[in-house]
Amino acid sequence: QVQPREEGPEQQLRELIQGATDPQELLQLSRGHGLNSNLAGMAIARLARLAHGRPDAPAIHGDPRLLQLLHVLDGQISQVWNTTLVQVLRALPALGLPRAGRQVRSVEQEVLWRLRRLPLRQLVQLAEHLAGHRDSPLLPEVLRKLELRWTELEGTRTVVTLMAKVGHLAPALMERLEDKALELAEQLDVDEIRRMALALALQQRRCVPLLRALSYHLLQKPPELGLPVLTDLLFAYSKLNFQQPQVLHRLSLELQPHLGALTPAQVSRCARSFAALRWLSRPLAEGIAQYSLDNTQDMSVVHLCGIVVSFAHLNFQPSSSEEFFSMLHEQLQERVQQLDPHMLTDVVWSLCVLQQARPPYLRQVLTPEFHTRLRGDTSPRAQSSWLKLVHINTTARLEVPGYQGPFLPPEALQGDGDGDKDKDKATPLQRGLREALPGALGGHDLGRYNVRTVFGWDIDAEVVLDSDSKPLPVGDFTAPHLSRSEGTKPLPPGAKRVALVRWEFPQFSSRGRELLGRGALARRHLRRAGFLLVEVSWDPRAP
């Protein structure tokens, strides 16, 4: 839109509007002559900026001089410049005018008629303004125009802002923005990388090419990323389950010196994020343990539990183990009633992983009053908690000498072999074992396959070997690890019960070949139950 040259009185009014420092100066203009619709719009936009945060702002809304400015604006609204019109649309709600009111609807309608002619910059401003008002009839049209004109987007700030503000409102536009962000990735500064990663995480958009590009360019940035960048990127990567070893190494390395400046909630969140990413940085984990000891009085029981659950997931034992767990037991003893059933189950299970389970904790979650609340619940969270209760029950039976009960009832431990269950979900390693084992053993009846034990762990194959290491028909012998045993014979003298256990990629730490806490607990339980383990691991070199 070509803006006409202003001379004489109009130019003087314009300078008065731009130089005004008090709302009253602008309101007085409504009584003067020579005020056209464009100047009235400029005065309204300037008035909204000056009135912001002032105690007398509500009084301005009902001032008849404001109504006069609105009347002048509405009289020849088609003559208002595009820039001024967009500013007025943003100013009216700030001045207290209802969004459904006639004045706002009149301006919205004029903007709607001009959308095709608006510069892209003003479309972006409109999108930012309307993002928090989904009921506006203007918003869908603005988003549609942006989607059609996405190739005109220039500058990283615009792309990042649109992704953060309106990407969640228009998935098709968000796809275009991701393409443009990939094109501009090299120009992003650190804060823009942070904001873009957060936008992807909050919208659950795991755009791998863009995440890889952000990671690459982040690694080119100088050291000392800054605490907000570190914590937000860690949150985003964990939310999207995006594991980039070099980035995670840098985040853990640079986060460690800043631990003392974090709040307990932030420390707990960081611990959970690294655990979700299966990334164990021992120096950082030691720092988190020491932070917990130094700031015990400031930490809620939920924060402490988040840290211990994260340690268990990563199978991490602090070097100050005795001091750390003494503190934890003391805090749990005083505040365990604050935990909901699922969190309490997670914590006791974590203590089992870390070999710190005490009889009072076991009794608390294995009592019928506690576990019956979970047993009938079919939600994924309850099913996960129930399986952990079975693992806790196994710990109580196999690893806590002198524990007398209570235990889960036998009928609750469904541990039958089920060779065909979840066949369609089998991994390549699992399918390969199923195909190879019967032939290797010399017959299908010499092994029991895909066994679900009463311990809560699945075994890929079970074999009974005699004293000469020759396989025996497994179905002939008693199987205390099953809820219903097929055979009745005891194992012959010198015979061994062998379990073949498969470890997949997600069961290992991202940094190496160390099993995570869940796998370590399964290994311990099966060995204590009398099995010799043959462990078959995922091979990263396999095709």
XYZ file of C-alpha atoms in Angstrom, residues 10 60 98 275 299 340 419 474 512 533:
10
model
C -1.758 16.443 8.836
C -10.048 5.379 29.239
C -14.923 -6.471 23.721
C 16.916 -41.066 32.328
C 13.450 -30.647 48.287
C 0.019 -41.350 45.151
C 4.327 -68.998 22.478
C 11.279 -79.546 29.613
C 27.518 -48.197 25.936
C 21.374 -67.390 31.949
